[in-house]
Structure formats: structure tokens, C-alpha cells
Short mmCIF file of C-alpha atoms in Angstrom, two decimals:
data_model
loop_
_atom_site.label_atom_id
_atom_site.label_comp_id
_atom_site.label_asym_id
_atom_site.label_seq_id
_atom_site.Cartn_x
_atom_site.Cartn_y
_atom_site.Cartn_z
CA MET A 768 32.75 103.65 142.68
CA GLY A 769 30.05 101.20 141.42
CA SER A 770 27.75 100.96 144.19
CA GLY A 771 29.42 102.88 147.21
CA ASP A 772 28.42 106.18 148.66
CA THR A 773 31.38 108.10 150.19
CA SER A 774 28.91 110.03 152.15
CA LEU A 775 28.15 106.64 154.37
CA VAL A 776 31.96 106.14 154.74
CA ARG A 777 32.42 109.54 155.62
CA ARG A 778 29.31 109.18 158.29
CA GLY A 779 31.09 106.10 159.64
CA ILE A 780 34.80 107.45 160.17
CA SER A 781 33.56 110.79 161.65
CA SER A 782 32.03 108.97 164.24
CA ASP A 783 35.18 108.71 165.86
CA LEU A 784 35.15 111.98 167.64
CA ARG A 785 39.32 112.33 167.47
CA ILE A 786 38.68 112.55 163.47
CA GLY A 787 35.24 114.42 163.08
CA MET A 788 33.69 115.03 159.83
CA HIS A 789 34.67 118.62 158.85
CA PHE A 790 37.44 117.74 156.36
CA LEU A 791 36.25 114.43 155.33
CA TYR A 792 34.56 115.53 152.04
CA ALA A 793 35.26 113.73 148.68
CA GLY A 794 36.41 115.96 145.74
CA THR A 795 38.77 116.85 143.10
CA GLY A 796 42.00 117.28 145.34
CA TYR A 797 43.36 120.03 147.48
CA GLY A 798 45.17 123.18 145.89
CA GLY A 799 46.44 126.55 147.07
CA SER A 800 49.78 128.03 147.82
CA SER A 801 50.54 126.55 151.18
CA PHE A 802 49.73 122.50 151.61
CA PRO A 803 50.95 121.26 148.40
CA LYS A 804 54.21 123.16 148.56
CA ASP A 805 54.42 121.94 152.10
CA VAL A 806 53.86 118.30 151.37
CA LYS A 807 56.54 118.39 148.20
CA ALA A 808 58.98 120.36 150.59
CA LEU A 809 58.63 117.50 153.33
CA VAL A 810 59.22 114.77 150.71
CA ARG A 811 62.28 116.38 149.29
CA THR A 812 63.65 117.02 152.66
CA GLY A 813 63.29 113.55 153.43
CA ASP A 814 64.74 112.40 150.07
CA ASP A 815 67.74 114.82 150.82
CA MET A 816 68.30 113.07 154.75
CA GLY A 817 67.71 109.50 153.09
CA ILE A 818 64.32 109.36 155.02
CA ASP A 819 61.76 107.14 153.39
CA ARG A 820 58.65 109.39 153.03
CA ARG A 821 56.52 106.92 151.26
CA VAL A 822 53.10 108.16 152.68
CA LEU A 823 53.70 111.78 151.99
CA ALA A 824 54.42 111.03 148.36
CA ALA A 825 51.67 108.67 148.29
CA VAL A 826 49.64 111.69 149.44
CA ALA A 827 50.90 114.01 146.66
CA ALA A 828 50.36 111.22 143.98
CA ALA A 829 47.00 110.46 144.75
CA ASN A 830 46.10 114.17 144.96
CA ASP A 831 47.51 114.79 141.17
CA THR A 832 45.30 111.62 140.38
CA GLN A 833 42.27 113.13 141.90
CA LYS A 834 42.60 116.39 140.21
CA ARG A 835 41.78 114.45 137.05
CA VAL A 836 39.03 112.56 138.29
CA LEU A 837 36.30 114.79 136.39
CA VAL A 838 38.21 114.51 133.51
CA ASP A 839 38.21 110.66 133.64
CA LYS A 840 34.44 111.09 133.96
CA VAL A 841 33.77 112.98 131.10
CA VAL A 842 36.20 110.84 129.00
CA ALA A 843 34.43 107.77 130.03
CA ARG A 844 30.89 109.32 129.14
CA PHE A 845 31.85 111.04 125.84
CA GLY A 846 35.16 109.26 124.78
CA GLU A 847 38.84 110.45 124.31
CA ASP A 848 38.25 112.79 121.60
CA LEU A 849 36.43 116.15 122.78
CA GLN A 850 36.56 117.69 119.43
CA GLY A 851 33.20 119.90 119.07
CA ARG A 852 32.06 119.71 122.65
CA GLN A 853 31.52 122.65 124.82
CA PHE A 854 31.65 122.22 128.76
CA ALA A 855 30.54 124.70 131.15
CA LEU A 856 33.13 124.71 134.31
CA TRP A 857 31.81 126.48 137.43
CA ARG A 858 34.37 127.65 140.03
CA LEU A 859 37.83 128.11 139.19
CA ALA A 860 39.69 128.81 142.79
CA PHE A 861 40.89 126.23 144.91
CA LYS A 862 38.40 126.52 147.62
CA LEU A 863 35.65 128.33 149.15
CA ASP A 864 35.93 132.14 149.86
CA THR A 865 38.96 132.93 147.80
CA ASP A 866 40.31 134.13 144.04
CA ASP A 867 43.11 132.18 144.49
CA LEU A 868 43.91 129.75 141.49
CA ARG A 869 47.37 128.34 142.84
CA GLU A 870 47.36 124.64 142.25
CA ALA A 871 43.67 124.74 141.70
CA PRO A 872 42.29 121.39 140.45
CA SER A 873 40.25 123.67 137.90
CA ARG A 874 43.66 124.43 136.12
CA VAL A 875 44.16 120.78 135.49
CA ILE A 876 40.52 120.30 134.20
CA VAL A 877 41.05 122.90 131.95
CA HIS A 878 44.04 122.02 130.22
CA GLU A 879 42.93 118.22 130.10
CA LEU A 880 39.86 118.96 128.12
CA LEU A 881 41.55 121.45 125.93
CA ARG A 882 44.08 119.00 125.24
CA ARG A 883 41.40 116.59 123.99
CA GLY A 884 40.04 119.33 121.80
CA ALA A 885 36.89 120.65 124.12
CA ALA A 886 35.88 124.21 124.45
CA ILE A 887 35.59 125.51 127.97
CA GLN A 888 33.14 128.31 129.36
CA ALA A 889 34.23 129.04 132.74
CA TYR A 890 32.76 130.89 135.56
CA ASP A 891 33.66 131.87 139.10
CA PRO A 892 31.67 134.08 141.51
CA VAL A 893 34.79 136.02 142.59
CA ALA A 894 38.00 134.82 140.76
CA MET A 895 37.21 136.04 137.38
CA ASP A 896 39.71 138.53 137.02
CA GLU A 897 42.52 136.47 138.34
CA ALA A 898 41.31 133.58 136.07
CA ARG A 899 41.31 135.84 132.93
CA ARG A 900 44.83 136.89 134.28
CA VAL A 901 46.26 133.15 134.57
CA LEU A 902 44.21 131.09 131.91
CA GLY A 903 42.72 133.83 129.64
CA ASP A 904 45.23 133.32 126.97
CA LEU A 905 44.35 129.67 126.59
CA PRO A 906 42.65 128.93 122.97
CA GLY A 907 39.34 127.32 123.56
CA LEU A 908 38.58 128.98 126.97
CA SER A 909 35.82 131.36 127.14
CA PHE A 910 33.96 133.36 130.04
CA ALA A 911 30.77 133.55 128.55
CA SER A 912 27.67 131.59 129.07
CA HIS A 913 25.89 129.62 126.22
CA GLN A 914 24.84 126.19 125.43
CA ALA A 915 27.21 123.76 126.70
CA ASP A 916 27.03 119.84 126.58
CA ALA A 917 27.66 119.40 130.19
CA LEU A 918 28.37 121.29 133.50
CA LEU A 919 31.38 120.66 135.49
CA ILE A 920 31.74 121.80 139.11
CA ALA A 921 35.17 121.97 140.40
CA THR A 922 34.66 123.71 143.76
CA GLU A 923 32.03 124.26 146.28
CA TRP A 924 30.28 127.50 146.54
CA ARG A 925 27.42 128.63 148.43
CA GLU A 926 25.39 129.92 145.34
CA PHE A 927 25.99 126.82 143.77
CA THR A 928 24.07 124.67 146.35
CA SER A 929 20.60 125.94 145.32
CA PRO A 930 20.79 126.77 141.56
CA ASP A 931 17.78 127.22 139.35
CA PHE A 932 17.76 123.61 137.78
CA GLU A 933 15.22 124.68 135.36
CA GLN A 934 17.49 127.35 133.93
CA MET A 935 20.55 125.05 134.34
CA ARG A 936 18.72 122.73 132.05
CA ALA A 937 18.03 125.27 129.50
CA LEU A 938 21.75 126.33 129.10
CA LEU A 939 22.80 122.58 128.85
CA LYS A 940 22.27 120.71 125.39
CA GLN A 941 22.27 117.68 127.57
CA SER A 942 20.88 117.40 131.19
CA LEU A 943 24.26 116.37 132.38
CA ILE A 944 26.28 117.45 135.45
CA PHE A 945 29.96 116.21 136.55
CA ASP A 946 29.71 117.11 139.97
CA GLY A 947 33.43 117.31 141.88
CA ARG A 948 31.90 118.30 145.16
CA ASN A 949 29.00 116.53 145.41
CA LEU A 950 26.81 119.47 146.02
CA PHE A 951 23.22 117.80 145.09
CA ASP A 952 21.53 114.67 146.07
CA PRO A 953 22.02 111.86 143.24
CA ALA A 954 18.47 110.78 143.74
CA MET A 955 17.06 114.27 143.69
CA ALA A 956 18.87 115.11 140.64
CA ARG A 957 17.59 111.64 138.96
CA ARG A 958 14.02 112.91 139.78
CA LEU A 959 14.74 116.32 138.04
CA GLY A 960 15.97 114.47 135.03
CA LEU A 961 19.59 115.10 135.10
CA GLU A 962 22.44 112.48 134.32
CA TYR A 963 24.30 113.06 137.58
CA HIS A 964 27.85 111.97 138.13
CA ALA A 965 29.35 112.93 141.74
CA ILE A 966 32.52 111.77 143.58
CA GLY A 967 31.99 108.31 145.10
CA ARG A 968 28.17 108.50 145.20
CA GLY A 969 26.93 105.17 143.23
CA ARG A 970 23.54 104.29 143.71
CA ARG A 971 22.84 102.71 147.37
CA LEU A 972 22.03 99.28 147.30
CA ALA A 973 21.03 98.98 151.03
CA GLY A 974 17.72 100.59 150.38
CA TRP A 975 16.51 97.95 148.01
CA LEU A 976 14.96 94.89 148.98
CA TRP A 977 14.21 92.17 146.18
CA ARG A 978 10.44 90.98 146.61
CA GLY A 979 9.11 88.00 144.69
CA ARG A 980 10.60 87.39 141.16
CA GLY A 981 12.21 90.44 139.27
CA ARG A 982 10.76 93.00 141.43
CA ARG A 983 12.16 95.35 144.07
CA GLN A 984 10.68 97.68 146.27
CA ARG A 985 12.28 100.98 147.78
CA LEU A 986 12.50 100.87 151.63
CA GLY A 987 14.19 103.80 153.20
CA GLY A 988 15.36 105.11 156.37
CA PRO A 989 16.62 103.37 159.60
CA GLY A 990 13.39 100.85 159.62
CA LEU A 991 14.83 99.49 156.41
CA LEU A 992 15.81 96.23 158.17
CA LEU A 993 12.89 96.16 160.77
CA GLY A 994 10.41 96.56 158.15
CA ILE A 995 11.44 93.32 156.26
CA LEU A 996 11.08 91.23 159.58
CA SER A 997 7.16 90.97 158.94
CA PRO A 998 6.47 88.48 155.94
CA ASN A 999 3.68 89.13 153.47
CA LEU A 1000 3.28 85.62 152.28
CA ASP A 1001 0.55 86.65 149.94
CA ASP A 1002 2.90 88.66 148.13
CA LYS A 1003 5.50 85.98 148.36
CA THR A 1004 8.00 88.08 150.03
CA HIS A 1005 11.36 86.51 150.96
CA LEU A 1006 11.80 86.81 154.79
CA CYS A 1007 15.04 88.76 155.44
CA GLN A 1008 16.51 89.02 158.91
CA ILE A 1009 18.90 90.95 160.58
CA PRO A 1010 22.06 89.24 160.58
CA ARG A 1011 23.45 87.68 163.95
CA GLU A 1012 27.21 88.55 162.63
CA ARG A 1013 29.33 91.35 164.23
CA PHE A 1014 32.16 93.10 163.48
CA ASP A 1015 34.35 95.75 165.01
CA PHE A 1016 35.40 98.98 163.66
CA LEU A 1017 36.91 101.98 165.30
CA GLY A 1018 36.40 100.76 168.69
CA TYR A 1019 32.57 99.91 168.22
CA THR A 1020 30.97 96.79 167.69
CA PHE A 1021 28.59 96.87 165.00
CA GLY A 1022 25.64 94.25 164.70
CA ARG A 1023 22.32 93.10 166.02
CA CYS A 1024 21.04 95.06 169.10
CA TYR A 1025 17.96 94.96 170.77
CA SER A 1026 15.54 98.00 172.29
CA GLN A 1027 14.61 97.73 175.76
CA LYS A 1028 11.58 99.27 175.16
CA THR A 1029 10.12 97.27 172.31
CA GLY A 1030 12.39 94.25 172.36
CA ARG A 1031 12.69 94.75 168.46
CA ALA A 1032 15.98 94.23 166.95
CA TYR A 1033 18.14 96.62 164.91
CA ILE A 1034 21.53 97.19 163.68
CA GLY A 1035 23.44 99.38 166.06
CA THR A 1036 26.85 99.95 167.54
CA ARG A 1037 28.07 99.21 171.23
CA PRO A 1038 31.62 99.75 172.52
CA SER A 1039 33.53 96.57 171.75
CA SER A 1040 34.93 94.09 173.98
CA LYS A 1041 38.41 94.93 173.04
CA SER A 1042 38.05 98.63 173.76
CA ILE A 1043 36.57 97.88 177.20
CA LYS A 1044 39.03 95.36 177.96
CA ARG A 1045 41.97 98.11 177.15
CA LEU A 1046 40.19 100.75 179.55
CA VAL A 1047 39.97 98.03 182.16
CA GLU A 1048 43.73 97.38 181.84
CA SER A 1049 44.50 100.81 181.91
CA ILE A 1050 42.47 101.41 185.24
CA THR A 1051 44.16 98.34 186.79
CA GLN A 1052 47.60 99.60 185.93
CA GLU A 1053 46.74 103.16 187.62
CA THR A 1054 45.70 101.73 190.72
CA ASP A 1055 48.59 99.06 191.01
CA ARG A 1056 50.43 98.46 194.09
CA SER A 1057 53.24 100.30 192.62
CA ARG A 1058 51.47 103.72 192.57
CA ILE A 1059 50.86 103.76 196.32
CA LEU A 1060 53.00 106.50 197.04
CA LEU A 1061 51.19 108.58 194.81
CA ASP A 1062 48.56 111.18 196.06
CA GLY A 1063 45.12 110.29 196.30
CA GLU A 1064 43.98 113.22 194.18
CA ASP A 1065 46.35 112.45 191.59
CA VAL A 1066 45.26 109.12 191.10
CA VAL A 1067 41.68 110.25 190.91
CA GLY A 1068 42.95 112.79 188.35
CA ARG A 1069 44.58 110.23 186.21
CA LEU A 1070 41.39 107.79 186.41
CA ASN A 1071 38.92 110.69 185.50
CA ARG A 1072 41.10 111.81 182.57
CA LYS A 1073 40.75 108.10 181.42
CA LEU A 1074 37.19 107.77 181.79
CA ILE A 1075 36.04 111.18 180.45
CA GLY A 1076 37.99 110.70 177.29
CA TRP A 1077 36.67 107.12 176.88
CA ALA A 1078 33.11 107.75 177.50
CA ASN A 1079 33.34 111.21 175.23
CA TYR A 1080 34.17 108.73 172.55
CA PHE A 1081 32.08 105.85 173.20
CA CYS A 1082 29.04 107.62 173.63
CA LEU A 1083 26.59 105.94 170.73
CA GLY A 1084 24.25 103.30 171.14
CA PRO A 1085 23.48 101.11 174.18
CA VAL A 1086 26.40 102.21 176.56
CA ARG A 1087 24.63 101.61 179.77
CA PRO A 1088 26.07 98.13 180.37
CA ALA A 1089 29.43 99.14 179.62
CA TYR A 1090 29.60 102.20 181.58
CA ARG A 1091 28.13 100.20 184.53
CA ALA A 1092 30.88 97.52 184.25
CA ILE A 1093 33.76 100.09 183.97
CA ASN A 1094 32.12 101.89 187.03
CA ALA A 1095 32.16 99.00 188.81
CA HIS A 1096 35.90 98.04 187.94
CA VAL A 1097 37.08 101.51 188.68
CA THR A 1098 35.49 101.91 192.01
CA GLN A 1099 36.47 98.44 193.19
CA ARG A 1100 40.10 98.99 192.25
CA LEU A 1101 40.14 102.78 193.70
CA ARG A 1102 38.72 101.23 197.01
CA ARG A 1103 41.55 98.57 197.15
CA TRP A 1104 44.14 101.04 196.38
CA LEU A 1105 42.98 103.46 199.20
CA CYS A 1106 42.96 100.58 201.62
CA LYS A 1107 46.60 99.53 200.75
CA LYS A 1108 47.46 103.00 200.76
CA HIS A 1109 45.85 103.89 204.28
CA LYS A 1110 46.58 100.23 205.62
CA VAL A 1111 42.76 99.81 206.00
CA PRO A 1112 41.94 96.11 206.84
CA GLY A 1113 39.05 94.33 204.89
CA ASN A 1114 37.51 95.29 201.40
CA GLY A 1115 36.98 99.24 202.39
CA TRP A 1116 33.42 99.05 201.65
CA ALA A 1117 32.59 100.79 204.94
CA ARG A 1118 35.41 103.28 204.81
CA TYR A 1119 35.11 104.07 201.10
CA PRO A 1120 31.54 103.55 199.80
CA ASN A 1121 30.80 104.35 196.15
CA GLN A 1122 29.27 107.80 197.33
CA TYR A 1123 32.49 108.79 199.20
CA LEU A 1124 34.38 108.02 196.16
CA HIS A 1125 32.32 110.13 193.72
CA GLU A 1126 31.28 112.91 195.88
CA GLN A 1127 34.35 113.39 198.35
CA LEU A 1128 36.88 112.14 195.98
CA GLY A 1129 35.50 113.52 192.69
CA LEU A 1130 35.62 110.30 190.87
CA VAL A 1131 33.62 110.32 187.44
CA ASN A 1132 30.25 108.47 187.60
CA LEU A 1133 30.00 107.07 184.27
CA PRO A 1134 26.32 105.59 184.55
CA ALA A 1135 24.87 109.21 185.68
CA ARG A 1136 26.92 110.80 182.58
CA ILE A 1137 24.13 109.04 180.38
CA ARG A 1138 21.61 111.49 181.14
CA ASP A 1139 23.63 114.14 179.21
CA LEU A 1140 23.92 112.19 176.13
CA PRO A 1141 20.47 112.20 174.28
CA TRP A 1142 21.74 110.16 171.51
CA ALA A 1143 22.93 107.54 173.83
CA LYS A 1144 20.70 104.65 174.17
CA ALA A 1145 20.02 103.09 177.64
#
């Protein structure tokens, strides 16, 4: 990637609580004895039954390509001919806490580099015996540690996350790292004088502000856009404003928000109008006249499951307005449903006030949930 950063993409996608962030790490592909075999078996089963398995086939093909991503970076840096080059390869097993090399990306890396004439010095904290058994007869592969042109990291390992960088640099002819697991911060690596190539970790552009002619200033952290709202005319700073445009992503609307405490603008998220509308339509359907024969507890239980599920996901940013609007709608709809069921004349406010709905019937009170969400903005 040129200027993108997969860590930011991961953070955005993982804000969907149904997805999470535990398995959204960029890397050199998956391996092991089970998952690759299962994916290929499903593809073959689909072919035998005449079922199109394009998604699974694309997953397998993308994984095969990803196993070569470090090799592609090495070739882009040194060229196709790697004769006379020495590369140190850290971690050979396919994942953390195992010595299993079956379908491991490291095996593809080893073969591709050796095919281009390179020599490889391999190391794994626990899989050295298995590596010697599986790979030990390959010419050009050794399990020693001495001067190398670059370091390649194929799989994460705890002891690799905080190495002695001075010792690392002493073992490298060039201070060059190809990191297949994004173990280190690119900015830190540059400060240490390392040429660092990671997976999808291009230089972030959002933190750079052009000032004057040909000069740029680093502004970091959440205050980036707020910091540039105050122009310094003596320094001839171009005034940049937070954009008014908004866009929807994963049910949230991203765009300009205002702090209720300070009134200052910031880039934030809120539940989108579409997501609110879908919940409102679902609530209306649950309290429709056709449900009049259902038990009251059953209806309240159905409503609560929808409200809690929605609120558990939409809990970031200024959620209070959405929570209040939805709470007003659900109480009104439930009150009307109760009046129709029990043939109570009028709007039912006297017989079914909000306090009765929440305390007696147990209807979820969305605005009250904000106290339990420290990351939600009022």
C-alpha cells in the first residue's frame, strides 16, 4: 500500500461489535493442518455437486498470494536475482505457540527465496527440530545466526515484540526489516534508523498539515483537526476546516460533531438515520395490531432484545439524541398496543405512564443506559 494504514482500517471495522478485532490482523496468510484443508475440501465438494464456490476459491487464492507478499517486498527492494544475498528468517511455525509447519507461510518464503539464489538463516523459538526435519535438506538453508542482508519476520512471537534493536542492527549488514506480522511501530523503527517494510503500514497522511510554501508540520492525536482551526496569520498558515460532508459506514454516520461542553467541532460518529429508521420500523412491526393476541411479557421481551442488541452496537459517540428518540417511539407504540389489547380508551398515558412501562413491565430505558457507557458522549 502506498499511504494507507491497515491498522486504521482494522480499528474502523472492529468498531462493529459483531466482528470484533481479535482476528483482523494483516499478515502473511493462514496455515496449519485444519483451516487450509477445510477450505479446499469445501471448494472441491462444491465442484463435485455443481455448486459455485467462488468466495471460498477466492479466499484460498488470496491466501496463496499473501504467503508471497514478503518475497515480493524483498524482490522489489533487491531485484529478482538474489544470488549472494543472506536473509535471516524469524519464526517458522504457522502461528503462535506451536511447532507446526504444515502449510506455514514460512515454507513458501523459504522456497521462493532459495529459488532466486538467496541463502537463508532460519530461527524459531520452539520449532527448530521440526524445521530441521521438514526443511533441513534444502541447499542454502541454515539454522545459524550471523551477518544477513535483511531480517524477515514470518509469524508473531512474544519474544520478538521487544528485541534488542542494537544487537539486531549488529547482526544485519543493512538495517533492513521485512515484517510480516506488523510487530513494530513504523515511526519508532524509522527513529531507530531501521528501514522497515510491514504489511499495509504506509506512512499516514492524516497527520501531516501543509503550512506555507513547501513546509509541513506534524500534528498528531485526536486534536489534529481542532488544532488547525486557529490560523496563525503571521506564519501564513492556510486555514483548514473540518469538512461538513458526512458518510455512512457500518451503520454509523461519520462527520462533524459538536461538543456539548465546549461547542467545538470534531470528527466523530453517531448512529446513522438509516440504522435508526430500521429499528423504528422493527419496533412498529412488533407492536402492530396483528400482534394483539400475544402476551404482554412476550411483546416486551421481543422489544427488549431488539433495543439491547441495537444499543450494544450503537454505543459510540453522541448517542443520547438517538436513544431518546427511540425511547419515545417504543414507549408510545407499546402504550398504544396495551390500550388496544385491553380496550382502554384514549392515549393510555394515565394508565400506562413511562414509569409503569419501564419499572412494572421491564421495558428497557435506553437513555438510562448511557451512564453505563463511559465511552459514549452525551
